[in-house]
PDB file of C-alpha atoms in Angstrom:
ATOM      1  CA  MET I   1      36.352  53.773 -11.269  1.00  0.00           C
ATOM      2  CA  LEU I   2      38.268  50.648 -11.084  1.00  0.00           C
ATOM      3  CA  VAL I   3      36.117  49.486  -8.320  1.00  0.00           C
ATOM      4  CA  ALA I   4      33.180  50.416  -9.689  1.00  0.00           C
ATOM      5  CA  LEU I   5      34.099  48.762 -13.077  1.00  0.00           C
ATOM      6  CA  ALA I   6      35.212  45.407 -11.908  1.00  0.00           C
ATOM      7  CA  VAL I   7      31.395  45.016 -10.172  1.00  0.00           C
ATOM      8  CA  ILE I   8      29.621  45.565 -13.032  1.00  0.00           C
ATOM      9  CA  ALA I   9      31.890  42.898 -14.336  1.00  0.00           C
ATOM     10  CA  THR I  10      31.136  40.467 -12.511  1.00  0.00           C
ATOM     11  CA  ALA I  11      27.491  41.208 -12.311  1.00  0.00           C
ATOM     12  CA  CYS I  12      27.460  40.860 -16.263  1.00  0.00           C
ATOM     13  CA  ASN I  13      29.006  37.773 -15.966  1.00  0.00           C
ATOM     14  CA  GLU I  14      26.770  36.224 -13.193  1.00  0.00           C
ATOM     15  CA  ASP I  15      23.517  34.499 -15.376  1.00  0.00           C
ATOM     16  CA  PRO I  16      20.874  36.554 -14.395  1.00  0.00           C
ATOM     17  CA  THR I  17      18.526  34.222 -14.297  1.00  0.00           C
ATOM     18  CA  VAL I  18      20.271  31.795 -11.788  1.00  0.00           C
ATOM     19  CA  SER I  19      20.028  32.995  -8.334  1.00  0.00           C
ATOM     20  CA  SER I  20      21.658  31.528  -5.165  1.00  0.00           C
ATOM     21  CA  ASP I  21      18.118  30.873  -3.463  1.00  0.00           C
ATOM     22  CA  SER I  22      17.665  28.777  -6.088  1.00  0.00           C
ATOM     23  CA  VAL I  23      20.650  26.743  -6.808  1.00  0.00           C
ATOM     24  CA  ALA I  24      20.054  25.785  -2.761  1.00  0.00           C
ATOM     25  CA  ALA I  25      16.831  25.136  -3.430  1.00  0.00           C
ATOM     26  CA  GLU I  26      17.338  23.177  -6.376  1.00  0.00           C
ATOM     27  CA  SER I  27      20.152  21.173  -4.167  1.00  0.00           C
ATOM     28  CA  SER I  28      17.575  20.524  -1.401  1.00  0.00           C
ATOM     29  CA  GLU I  29      15.034  19.522  -3.390  1.00  0.00           C
ATOM     30  CA  SER I  30      17.228  16.397  -4.507  1.00  0.00           C
ATOM     31  CA  ALA I  31      17.966  15.122  -1.547  1.00  0.00           C
ATOM     32  CA  VAL I  32      14.793  14.703  -0.464  1.00  0.00           C
ATOM     33  CA  LEU I  33      13.796  10.883  -0.287  1.00  0.00           C
ATOM     34  CA  ARG I  34       9.632  11.450  -0.788  1.00  0.00           C
ATOM     35  CA  ILE I  35       7.757   8.420   0.240  1.00  0.00           C
ATOM     36  CA  GLY I  36       3.803   7.238   0.115  1.00  0.00           C
ATOM     37  CA  ALA I  37       1.142   4.518   0.654  1.00  0.00           C
ATOM     38  CA  ILE I  38      -1.700   3.289  -0.634  1.00  0.00           C
ATOM     39  CA  PRO I  39      -4.595   5.170   1.719  1.00  0.00           C
ATOM     40  CA  ASP I  40      -6.241   1.091   3.184  1.00  0.00           C
ATOM     41  CA  GLN I  41      -6.693   2.390   6.841  1.00  0.00           C
ATOM     42  CA  GLU I  42      -7.728   5.857   8.570  1.00  0.00           C
ATOM     43  CA  PRO I  43      -5.598   9.450   7.624  1.00  0.00           C
ATOM     44  CA  GLU I  44      -4.384   9.457  11.958  1.00  0.00           C
ATOM     45  CA  ARG I  45      -3.538   5.846  11.367  1.00  0.00           C
ATOM     46  CA  LEU I  46      -1.640   6.299   8.308  1.00  0.00           C
ATOM     47  CA  GLN I  47       0.390   9.514   9.608  1.00  0.00           C
ATOM     48  CA  ARG I  48       1.988   8.424  12.861  1.00  0.00           C
ATOM     49  CA  THR I  49       2.874   5.185  10.976  1.00  0.00           C
ATOM     50  CA  TYR I  50       4.658   6.872   7.748  1.00  0.00           C
ATOM     51  CA  GLY I  51       5.798   9.488  10.170  1.00  0.00           C
ATOM     52  CA  LEU I  52       7.245   7.455  12.071  1.00  0.00           C
ATOM     53  CA  LEU I  53       9.087   5.516   9.735  1.00  0.00           C
ATOM     54  CA  ALA I  54       9.669   8.591   8.313  1.00  0.00           C
ATOM     55  CA  ASP I  55      11.799   9.790  10.602  1.00  0.00           C
ATOM     56  CA  TYR I  56      13.859   6.570  11.019  1.00  0.00           C
ATOM     57  CA  LEU I  57      14.644   6.582   7.468  1.00  0.00           C
ATOM     58  CA  GLU I  58      16.251  10.188   7.461  1.00  0.00           C
ATOM     59  CA  ALA I  59      18.602   9.004  10.208  1.00  0.00           C
ATOM     60  CA  GLU I  60      19.482   6.188   8.301  1.00  0.00           C
ATOM     61  CA  LEU I  61      20.299   7.203   4.878  1.00  0.00           C
ATOM     62  CA  ASP I  62      21.223  10.605   5.694  1.00  0.00           C
ATOM     63  CA  VAL I  63      18.394  12.035   3.422  1.00  0.00           C
ATOM     64  CA  ILE I  64      15.682  14.798   3.767  1.00  0.00           C
ATOM     65  CA  VAL I  65      12.303  12.262   4.182  1.00  0.00           C
ATOM     66  CA  GLU I  66       8.701  13.303   3.065  1.00  0.00           C
ATOM     67  CA  TYR I  67       5.351  11.346   3.491  1.00  0.00           C
ATOM     68  CA  VAL I  68       3.183  12.910   0.744  1.00  0.00           C
ATOM     69  CA  PRO I  69      -0.170  11.134   1.649  1.00  0.00           C
ATOM     70  CA  VAL I  70      -2.966  10.074  -1.184  1.00  0.00           C
ATOM     71  CA  THR I  71      -6.257   9.965  -1.819  1.00  0.00           C
ATOM     72  CA  ASP I  72      -6.903   6.792  -2.949  1.00  0.00           C
ATOM     73  CA  TYR I  73      -5.326   4.294  -4.652  1.00  0.00           C
ATOM     74  CA  GLN I  74      -4.934   5.001  -8.134  1.00  0.00           C
ATOM     75  CA  GLY I  75      -3.823   8.604  -6.725  1.00  0.00           C
ATOM     76  CA  ALA I  76      -0.492   6.574  -5.514  1.00  0.00           C
ATOM     77  CA  VAL I  77       0.424   4.995  -8.573  1.00  0.00           C
ATOM     78  CA  THR I  78      -0.086   7.602 -10.506  1.00  0.00           C
ATOM     79  CA  ALA I  79       1.880  10.244  -8.331  1.00  0.00           C
ATOM     80  CA  PHE I  80       4.596   7.344  -8.696  1.00  0.00           C
ATOM     81  CA  GLN I  81       4.068   6.907 -12.576  1.00  0.00           C
ATOM     82  CA  VAL I  82       4.793  11.256 -12.587  1.00  0.00           C
ATOM     83  CA  GLY I  83       7.608  10.614 -10.268  1.00  0.00           C
ATOM     84  CA  ASP I  84       6.106  12.533  -7.494  1.00  0.00           C
ATOM     85  CA  LEU I  85       6.899   9.776  -5.174  1.00  0.00           C
ATOM     86  CA  ASP I  86      10.144   7.653  -5.244  1.00  0.00           C
ATOM     87  CA  ALA I  87       9.057   4.848  -3.152  1.00  0.00           C
ATOM     88  CA  VAL I  88       5.190   3.718  -2.380  1.00  0.00           C
ATOM     89  CA  TRP I  89       4.063   1.088   0.100  1.00  0.00           C
ATOM     90  CA  PHE I  90       1.985  -0.667  -3.099  1.00  0.00           C
ATOM     91  CA  GLY I  91      -0.498  -3.904  -2.644  1.00  0.00           C
ATOM     92  CA  GLY I  92      -0.163  -6.354  -4.452  1.00  0.00           C
ATOM     93  CA  LEU I  93      -2.044  -4.515  -7.291  1.00  0.00           C
ATOM     94  CA  THR I  94      -1.399  -1.542  -7.402  1.00  0.00           C
ATOM     95  CA  GLY I  95       2.314  -2.499  -6.956  1.00  0.00           C
ATOM     96  CA  VAL I  96       1.987  -4.563 -10.471  1.00  0.00           C
ATOM     97  CA  GLN I  97      -0.052  -1.453 -12.295  1.00  0.00           C
ATOM     98  CA  ALA I  98       2.728   0.494 -10.623  1.00  0.00           C
ATOM     99  CA  ARG I  99       5.631  -0.829 -11.990  1.00  0.00           C
ATOM    100  CA  LEU I 100       3.900  -1.733 -15.502  1.00  0.00           C
ATOM    101  CA  GLU I 101       3.749   2.607 -15.784  1.00  0.00           C
ATOM    102  CA  VAL I 102       7.602   2.929 -14.607  1.00  0.00           C
ATOM    103  CA  ASN I 103       9.859   0.717 -17.012  1.00  0.00           C
ATOM    104  CA  GLY I 104      12.540  -0.342 -13.912  1.00  0.00           C
ATOM    105  CA  ALA I 105      10.863   0.162 -11.404  1.00  0.00           C
ATOM    106  CA  LEU I 106      11.504  -2.369  -8.428  1.00  0.00           C
ATOM    107  CA  ALA I 107      10.140  -4.290  -5.466  1.00  0.00           C
ATOM    108  CA  LEU I 108      12.572  -3.733  -2.538  1.00  0.00           C
ATOM    109  CA  ALA I 109      11.020  -5.413   0.265  1.00  0.00           C
ATOM    110  CA  GLN I 110       7.786  -6.847   2.101  1.00  0.00           C
ATOM    111  CA  ARG I 111       6.858  -7.723   5.516  1.00  0.00           C
ATOM    112  CA  ASP I 112       7.172 -11.303   6.928  1.00  0.00           C
ATOM    113  CA  ILE I 113       3.438 -11.524   6.220  1.00  0.00           C
ATOM    114  CA  ASP I 114       3.656 -10.434   3.158  1.00  0.00           C
ATOM    115  CA  ALA I 115       4.269 -13.647   1.289  1.00  0.00           C
ATOM    116  CA  GLU I 116       1.647 -15.426   2.697  1.00  0.00           C
ATOM    117  CA  PHE I 117      -1.467 -13.362   3.058  1.00  0.00           C
ATOM    118  CA  THR I 118      -5.627 -13.886   3.256  1.00  0.00           C
ATOM    119  CA  SER I 119      -7.881 -12.284   2.897  1.00  0.00           C
ATOM    120  CA  VAL I 120     -11.179 -12.275   5.098  1.00  0.00           C
ATOM    121  CA  PHE I 121     -14.752 -12.803   4.042  1.00  0.00           C
ATOM    122  CA  ILE I 122     -17.130 -10.819   7.516  1.00  0.00           C
ATOM    123  CA  ALA I 123     -21.290 -10.997   7.620  1.00  0.00           C
ATOM    124  CA  ASN I 124     -23.686  -9.417   9.713  1.00  0.00           C
ATOM    125  CA  THR I 125     -24.639 -11.556  12.480  1.00  0.00           C
ATOM    126  CA  ALA I 126     -28.315 -11.181  11.657  1.00  0.00           C
ATOM    127  CA  THR I 127     -27.757 -12.963   8.507  1.00  0.00           C
ATOM    128  CA  GLY I 128     -27.191 -16.420   9.965  1.00  0.00           C
ATOM    129  CA  LEU I 129     -24.109 -17.157   7.912  1.00  0.00           C
ATOM    130  CA  GLY I 130     -21.845 -19.257   9.546  1.00  0.00           C
ATOM    131  CA  PRO I 131     -18.708 -20.792   8.957  1.00  0.00           C
ATOM    132  CA  LEU I 132     -17.543 -21.470   5.728  1.00  0.00           C
ATOM    133  CA  THR I 133     -15.168 -24.242   4.984  1.00  0.00           C
ATOM    134  CA  SER I 134     -14.057 -23.427   1.574  1.00  0.00           C
ATOM    135  CA  VAL I 135     -13.384 -21.799  -1.374  1.00  0.00           C
ATOM    136  CA  SER I 136     -16.991 -23.419  -3.260  1.00  0.00           C
ATOM    137  CA  ASP I 137     -18.834 -22.573   0.342  1.00  0.00           C
ATOM    138  CA  LEU I 138     -18.785 -18.933  -0.844  1.00  0.00           C
ATOM    139  CA  ALA I 139     -21.655 -20.017  -3.141  1.00  0.00           C
ATOM    140  CA  GLN I 140     -23.721 -19.430   0.075  1.00  0.00           C
ATOM    141  CA  ILE I 141     -23.234 -15.016  -0.057  1.00  0.00           C
ATOM    142  CA  GLU I 142     -25.230 -15.408  -3.204  1.00  0.00           C
ATOM    143  CA  GLY I 143     -28.535 -13.345  -3.574  1.00  0.00           C
ATOM    144  CA  ARG I 144     -26.628 -11.222  -0.499  1.00  0.00           C
ATOM    145  CA  SER I 145     -25.690  -7.473  -0.322  1.00  0.00           C
ATOM    146  CA  PHE I 146     -21.988  -7.609  -0.725  1.00  0.00           C
ATOM    147  CA  THR I 147     -19.185  -4.918  -0.419  1.00  0.00           C
ATOM    148  CA  PHE I 148     -15.623  -4.576  -1.444  1.00  0.00           C
ATOM    149  CA  GLY I 149     -12.886  -2.078  -0.168  1.00  0.00           C
ATOM    150  CA  SER I 150     -11.167  -0.198  -2.583  1.00  0.00           C
ATOM    151  CA  GLU I 151     -11.724  -0.593  -6.301  1.00  0.00           C
ATOM    152  CA  SER I 152      -8.127  -1.946  -6.496  1.00  0.00           C
ATOM    153  CA  SER I 153      -6.826  -3.286  -3.153  1.00  0.00           C
ATOM    154  CA  THR I 154      -5.533  -6.620  -3.590  1.00  0.00           C
ATOM    155  CA  SER I 155      -6.805  -8.229  -0.115  1.00  0.00           C
ATOM    156  CA  GLY I 156     -10.320  -5.965  -0.154  1.00  0.00           C
ATOM    157  CA  ARG I 157     -11.602  -6.819  -4.210  1.00  0.00           C
ATOM    158  CA  LEU I 158      -8.670  -8.810  -6.510  1.00  0.00           C
ATOM    159  CA  MET I 159      -8.190 -11.579  -4.661  1.00  0.00           C
ATOM    160  CA  PRO I 160     -11.445 -11.769  -2.943  1.00  0.00           C
ATOM    161  CA  GLN I 161     -13.116 -11.001  -6.562  1.00  0.00           C
ATOM    162  CA  SER I 162     -11.098 -14.098  -7.779  1.00  0.00           C
ATOM    163  CA  PHE I 163     -12.379 -16.718  -5.311  1.00  0.00           C
ATOM    164  CA  LEU I 164     -15.220 -15.722  -5.639  1.00  0.00           C
ATOM    165  CA  ASN I 165     -14.960 -16.088  -9.694  1.00  0.00           C
ATOM    166  CA  GLU I 166     -13.789 -19.788  -8.272  1.00  0.00           C
ATOM    167  CA  ALA I 167     -17.011 -20.314  -6.526  1.00  0.00           C
ATOM    168  CA  GLY I 168     -18.696 -19.541  -9.695  1.00  0.00           C
ATOM    169  CA  LEU I 169     -19.891 -16.195  -8.150  1.00  0.00           C
ATOM    170  CA  SER I 170     -20.496 -13.279 -10.910  1.00  0.00           C
ATOM    171  CA  ILE I 171     -20.053  -9.674  -8.925  1.00  0.00           C
ATOM    172  CA  ASP I 172     -22.037  -8.322 -11.925  1.00  0.00           C
ATOM    173  CA  GLU I 173     -25.385 -10.830 -11.015  1.00  0.00           C
ATOM    174  CA  SER I 174     -24.459 -12.951  -8.183  1.00  0.00           C
ATOM    175  CA  PHE I 175     -25.397 -10.126  -5.546  1.00  0.00           C
ATOM    176  CA  ALA I 176     -28.488  -8.057  -4.517  1.00  0.00           C
ATOM    177  CA  GLY I 177     -27.821  -5.066  -6.516  1.00  0.00           C
ATOM    178  CA  ALA I 178     -24.353  -3.534  -7.667  1.00  0.00           C
ATOM    179  CA  PRO I 179     -21.077  -4.658  -5.133  1.00  0.00           C
ATOM    180  CA  GLY I 180     -19.994  -1.898  -2.944  1.00  0.00           C
ATOM    181  CA  PHE I 181     -16.737  -0.279  -2.755  1.00  0.00           C
ATOM    182  CA  SER I 182     -15.993   1.219   1.040  1.00  0.00           C
ATOM    183  CA  GLY I 183     -12.489   2.737   0.217  1.00  0.00           C
ATOM    184  CA  SER I 184     -10.775   1.240   3.181  1.00  0.00           C
ATOM    185  CA  HIS I 185     -10.978  -2.084   4.910  1.00  0.00           C
ATOM    186  CA  ASP I 186     -11.780  -0.288   8.344  1.00  0.00           C
ATOM    187  CA  ALA I 187     -14.490   1.143   6.034  1.00  0.00           C
ATOM    188  CA  THR I 188     -15.662  -1.973   5.202  1.00  0.00           C
ATOM    189  CA  ILE I 189     -15.828  -3.564   9.206  1.00  0.00           C
ATOM    190  CA  GLU I 190     -18.112  -0.689   9.987  1.00  0.00           C
ATOM    191  CA  LEU I 191     -20.346  -0.817   7.217  1.00  0.00           C
ATOM    192  CA  VAL I 192     -21.159  -4.364   7.341  1.00  0.00           C
ATOM    193  CA  GLY I 193     -21.163  -3.944  10.421  1.00  0.00           C
ATOM    194  CA  ALA I 194     -24.261  -1.080  10.530  1.00  0.00           C
ATOM    195  CA  GLY I 195     -26.505  -3.416   8.322  1.00  0.00           C
ATOM    196  CA  THR I 196     -25.841  -1.475   5.063  1.00  0.00           C
ATOM    197  CA  PHE I 197     -24.426  -4.655   3.370  1.00  0.00           C
ATOM    198  CA  GLU I 198     -24.892  -8.236   4.541  1.00  0.00           C
ATOM    199  CA  VAL I 199     -21.108  -9.710   3.555  1.00  0.00           C
ATOM    200  CA  GLY I 200     -17.779  -7.451   3.188  1.00  0.00           C
ATOM    201  CA  ALA I 201     -14.247  -8.964   2.101  1.00  0.00           C
ATOM    202  CA  LEU I 202     -11.081  -7.483   3.515  1.00  0.00           C
ATOM    203  CA  ASN I 203      -7.491  -7.379   4.201  1.00  0.00           C
ATOM    204  CA  SER I 204      -7.093 -10.179   7.144  1.00  0.00           C
ATOM    205  CA  GLN I 205      -4.353  -8.502   8.895  1.00  0.00           C
ATOM    206  CA  VAL I 206      -6.637  -5.412   9.714  1.00  0.00           C
ATOM    207  CA  TRP I 207      -9.308  -7.587  10.568  1.00  0.00           C
ATOM    208  CA  ASP I 208      -7.295  -9.311  12.994  1.00  0.00           C
ATOM    209  CA  ALA I 209      -5.622  -6.193  14.341  1.00  0.00           C
ATOM    210  CA  ARG I 210      -8.649  -4.461  15.357  1.00  0.00           C
ATOM    211  CA  LEU I 211     -10.094  -8.013  16.796  1.00  0.00           C
ATOM    212  CA  ALA I 212      -7.013  -7.428  18.719  1.00  0.00           C
ATOM    213  CA  GLU I 213      -8.119  -3.542  19.164  1.00  0.00           C
ATOM    214  CA  GLY I 214     -11.296  -4.901  20.966  1.00  0.00           C
ATOM    215  CA  VAL I 215     -12.997  -2.176  18.278  1.00  0.00           C
ATOM    216  CA  VAL I 216     -14.413  -4.205  16.498  1.00  0.00           C
ATOM    217  CA  ASP I 217     -18.285  -5.679  17.575  1.00  0.00           C
ATOM    218  CA  GLN I 218     -18.604  -8.956  17.244  1.00  0.00           C
ATOM    219  CA  ASP I 219     -22.323  -9.286  18.100  1.00  0.00           C
ATOM    220  CA  GLN I 220     -22.570  -6.952  15.052  1.00  0.00           C
ATOM    221  CA  VAL I 221     -20.001  -8.842  12.212  1.00  0.00           C
ATOM    222  CA  VAL I 222     -18.259 -12.117  12.414  1.00  0.00           C
ATOM    223  CA  GLU I 223     -15.814 -13.891   9.817  1.00  0.00           C
ATOM    224  CA  ILE I 224     -16.986 -16.671   8.016  1.00  0.00           C
ATOM    225  CA  PHE I 225     -14.198 -17.405   5.902  1.00  0.00           C
ATOM    226  CA  ARG I 226     -10.154 -16.513   5.325  1.00  0.00           C
ATOM    227  CA  THR I 227      -9.216 -17.507   1.760  1.00  0.00           C
ATOM    228  CA  PRO I 228      -6.014 -18.938   0.487  1.00  0.00           C
ATOM    229  CA  THR I 229      -2.428 -17.454   0.744  1.00  0.00           C
ATOM    230  CA  TYR I 230      -1.089 -15.179  -2.255  1.00  0.00           C
ATOM    231  CA  PHE I 231       1.821 -12.243  -2.210  1.00  0.00           C
ATOM    232  CA  ASP I 232       0.712  -8.622  -0.999  1.00  0.00           C
ATOM    233  CA  TYR I 233       1.651  -5.390   0.393  1.00  0.00           C
ATOM    234  CA  HIS I 234       5.416  -4.468  -0.824  1.00  0.00           C
ATOM    235  CA  TRP I 235       8.107  -1.457  -1.101  1.00  0.00           C
ATOM    236  CA  VAL I 236       8.583  -0.229  -4.831  1.00  0.00           C
ATOM    237  CA  SER I 237      10.777   2.348  -5.429  1.00  0.00           C
ATOM    238  CA  GLN I 238      11.454   4.314  -8.391  1.00  0.00           C
ATOM    239  CA  PRO I 239      14.636   2.759 -11.169  1.00  0.00           C
ATOM    240  CA  SER I 240      17.497   2.654  -9.330  1.00  0.00           C
ATOM    241  CA  ALA I 241      19.409   4.417 -12.271  1.00  0.00           C
ATOM    242  CA  ALA I 242      16.819   7.122 -11.456  1.00  0.00           C
ATOM    243  CA  LEU I 243      17.347   7.074  -7.757  1.00  0.00           C
ATOM    244  CA  ASP I 244      20.932   6.234  -6.887  1.00  0.00           C
ATOM    245  CA  ASP I 245      21.238   9.336  -9.960  1.00  0.00           C
ATOM    246  CA  ARG I 246      20.081  12.195  -7.680  1.00  0.00           C
ATOM    247  CA  LEU I 247      20.516  10.787  -4.206  1.00  0.00           C
ATOM    248  CA  GLY I 248      23.826   9.112  -4.260  1.00  0.00           C
ATOM    249  CA  SER I 249      25.241   5.704  -5.826  1.00  0.00           C
ATOM    250  CA  GLY I 250      24.042   2.937  -4.515  1.00  0.00           C
ATOM    251  CA  PHE I 251      20.859   4.729  -2.863  1.00  0.00           C
ATOM    252  CA  THR I 252      18.299   1.985  -3.657  1.00  0.00           C
ATOM    253  CA  ASN I 253      19.964  -0.874  -2.198  1.00  0.00           C
ATOM    254  CA  GLU I 254      20.433   1.469   0.933  1.00  0.00           C
ATOM    255  CA  LEU I 255      17.116   1.885   1.741  1.00  0.00           C
ATOM    256  CA  ALA I 256      16.429  -1.883   0.957  1.00  0.00           C
ATOM    257  CA  THR I 257      18.737  -2.286   3.907  1.00  0.00           C
ATOM    258  CA  ALA I 258      17.040   0.231   5.796  1.00  0.00           C
ATOM    259  CA  LEU I 259      14.229  -1.447   5.763  1.00  0.00           C
ATOM    260  CA  THR I 260      15.204  -4.940   5.916  1.00  0.00           C
ATOM    261  CA  SER I 261      17.049  -3.737   9.012  1.00  0.00           C
ATOM    262  CA  LEU I 262      13.543  -2.500  10.833  1.00  0.00           C
ATOM    263  CA  ASP I 263      14.528  -5.100  14.243  1.00  0.00           C
ATOM    264  CA  ALA I 264      11.782  -6.442  16.521  1.00  0.00           C
ATOM    265  CA  THR I 265      14.378  -6.128  19.768  1.00  0.00           C
ATOM    266  CA  ASN I 266      14.602  -2.397  19.256  1.00  0.00           C
ATOM    267  CA  LYS I 267      11.781  -0.419  21.216  1.00  0.00           C
ATOM    268  CA  ASP I 268      12.143   2.963  18.325  1.00  0.00           C
ATOM    269  CA  HIS I 269      12.087  -0.004  15.725  1.00  0.00           C
ATOM    270  CA  ALA I 270       9.552  -2.464  17.299  1.00  0.00           C
ATOM    271  CA  ALA I 271       6.862   0.662  17.124  1.00  0.00           C
ATOM    272  CA  ILE I 272       7.243   1.068  13.492  1.00  0.00           C
ATOM    273  CA  LEU I 273       7.033  -2.623  13.096  1.00  0.00           C
ATOM    274  CA  GLU I 274       3.444  -2.669  15.479  1.00  0.00           C
ATOM    275  CA  LEU I 275       2.082   0.041  13.033  1.00  0.00           C
ATOM    276  CA  PHE I 276       2.544  -2.480   9.820  1.00  0.00           C
ATOM    277  CA  GLY I 277       1.501  -5.388  11.684  1.00  0.00           C
ATOM    278  CA  ALA I 278       4.253  -7.170  11.410  1.00  0.00           C
ATOM    279  CA  ASP I 279       7.700  -8.586  13.071  1.00  0.00           C
ATOM    280  CA  SER I 280      10.123  -7.889  10.112  1.00  0.00           C
ATOM    281  CA  PHE I 281      10.633  -6.754   6.378  1.00  0.00           C
ATOM    282  CA  ILE I 282      12.318  -9.060   4.185  1.00  0.00           C
ATOM    283  CA  VAL I 283      13.944  -8.999   0.725  1.00  0.00           C
ATOM    284  CA  THR I 284      11.465  -8.789  -2.412  1.00  0.00           C
ATOM    285  CA  ASN I 285      11.426  -8.798  -6.405  1.00  0.00           C
ATOM    286  CA  ASN I 286       9.159  -8.207  -9.432  1.00  0.00           C
ATOM    287  CA  ALA I 287       8.747 -11.491  -9.896  1.00  0.00           C
ATOM    288  CA  ASN I 288       6.908 -12.847  -7.003  1.00  0.00           C
ATOM    289  CA  TYR I 289       3.938 -10.617  -8.201  1.00  0.00           C
ATOM    290  CA  ALA I 290       3.306 -12.324 -11.407  1.00  0.00           C
ATOM    291  CA  ALA I 291       0.145 -14.411 -10.057  1.00  0.00           C
ATOM    292  CA  ILE I 292      -1.418 -11.269  -9.151  1.00  0.00           C
ATOM    293  CA  GLU I 293      -0.476  -9.704 -12.566  1.00  0.00           C
ATOM    294  CA  ALA I 294      -1.676 -12.897 -13.674  1.00  0.00           C
ATOM    295  CA  VAL I 295      -5.519 -12.588 -11.621  1.00  0.00           C
ATOM    296  CA  GLY I 296      -5.429  -8.947 -12.375  1.00  0.00           C
ATOM    297  CA  ARG I 297      -5.562  -9.881 -15.908  1.00  0.00           C
ATOM    298  CA  GLU I 298      -8.107 -12.335 -15.779  1.00  0.00           C
ATOM    299  CA  VAL I 299     -10.823 -10.114 -13.520  1.00  0.00           C
ATOM    300  CA  GLY I 300     -10.012  -7.335 -15.962  1.00  0.00           C
ATOM    301  CA  LEU I 301      -8.004  -4.639 -13.292  1.00  0.00           C
ATOM    302  CA  ILE I 302      -5.006  -4.999 -16.012  1.00  0.00           C
ATOM    303  CA  ARG I 303      -5.720  -4.521 -19.546  1.00  0.00           C
ATOM    304  CA  GLU I 304      -1.999  -3.879 -20.836  1.00  0.00           C
TER     305      GLU I 304
END
């Protein structure tokens, strides 16, 4: 009888709404770092890139790291805004948009190439358009059909539109029909090569990589202009107070250190850096993207 009473007393003192399984699940959830990226390339390439990076970060940071794919650029911003993603590989514009939505969010790291990034304008060879030597020469594409990449792409829309404006062209009035939005840099190459659009603009790093891989038919599509430089891609994290509270004191700094510690002389690290098209990651900060924010407001892609 005493044993039975003890069992009953123990049961009565337990919180019926909390099970050991739920406690374990909560603890497991708190130790997961969720990373994401804007879908600027083919899904298979993204999965390979961020799968390798997730494995590296798990080993370096001693937490579970999950890569969470998103379907479009705005989806990456929204997932970061609501807290479903802890750190995201954004372009310049989407990084600014995300930080404006989350007070205290931090630009952590960028590739070595992102401090002086460029876009390229490409044309179907049937247009006869040759190399252009200045921003003002972009006026020569007036009256052509034209496609950007994603509507929220820095290198495939924001900066190309800014340079077109500088050349005196309007995306609403200067082209043959409304401009297209291909959705990704790879798709822009394919559409211009196929003649669906006569001219397009995209990320120079993707263009150079596809040329090196030999997948661009240069009898069908050629580069006609490379833009002046600007800051672009970067990692953005949730505010350090929130991230450190969930994953441990100093975690945000540890994440930045892990990213900037990727070493091209290490075979495993080199495989990750190659997929990012870089030799290294370097420290960055929010102030580096002030010019991107200014251009975003100028062309109406940031309205608040």
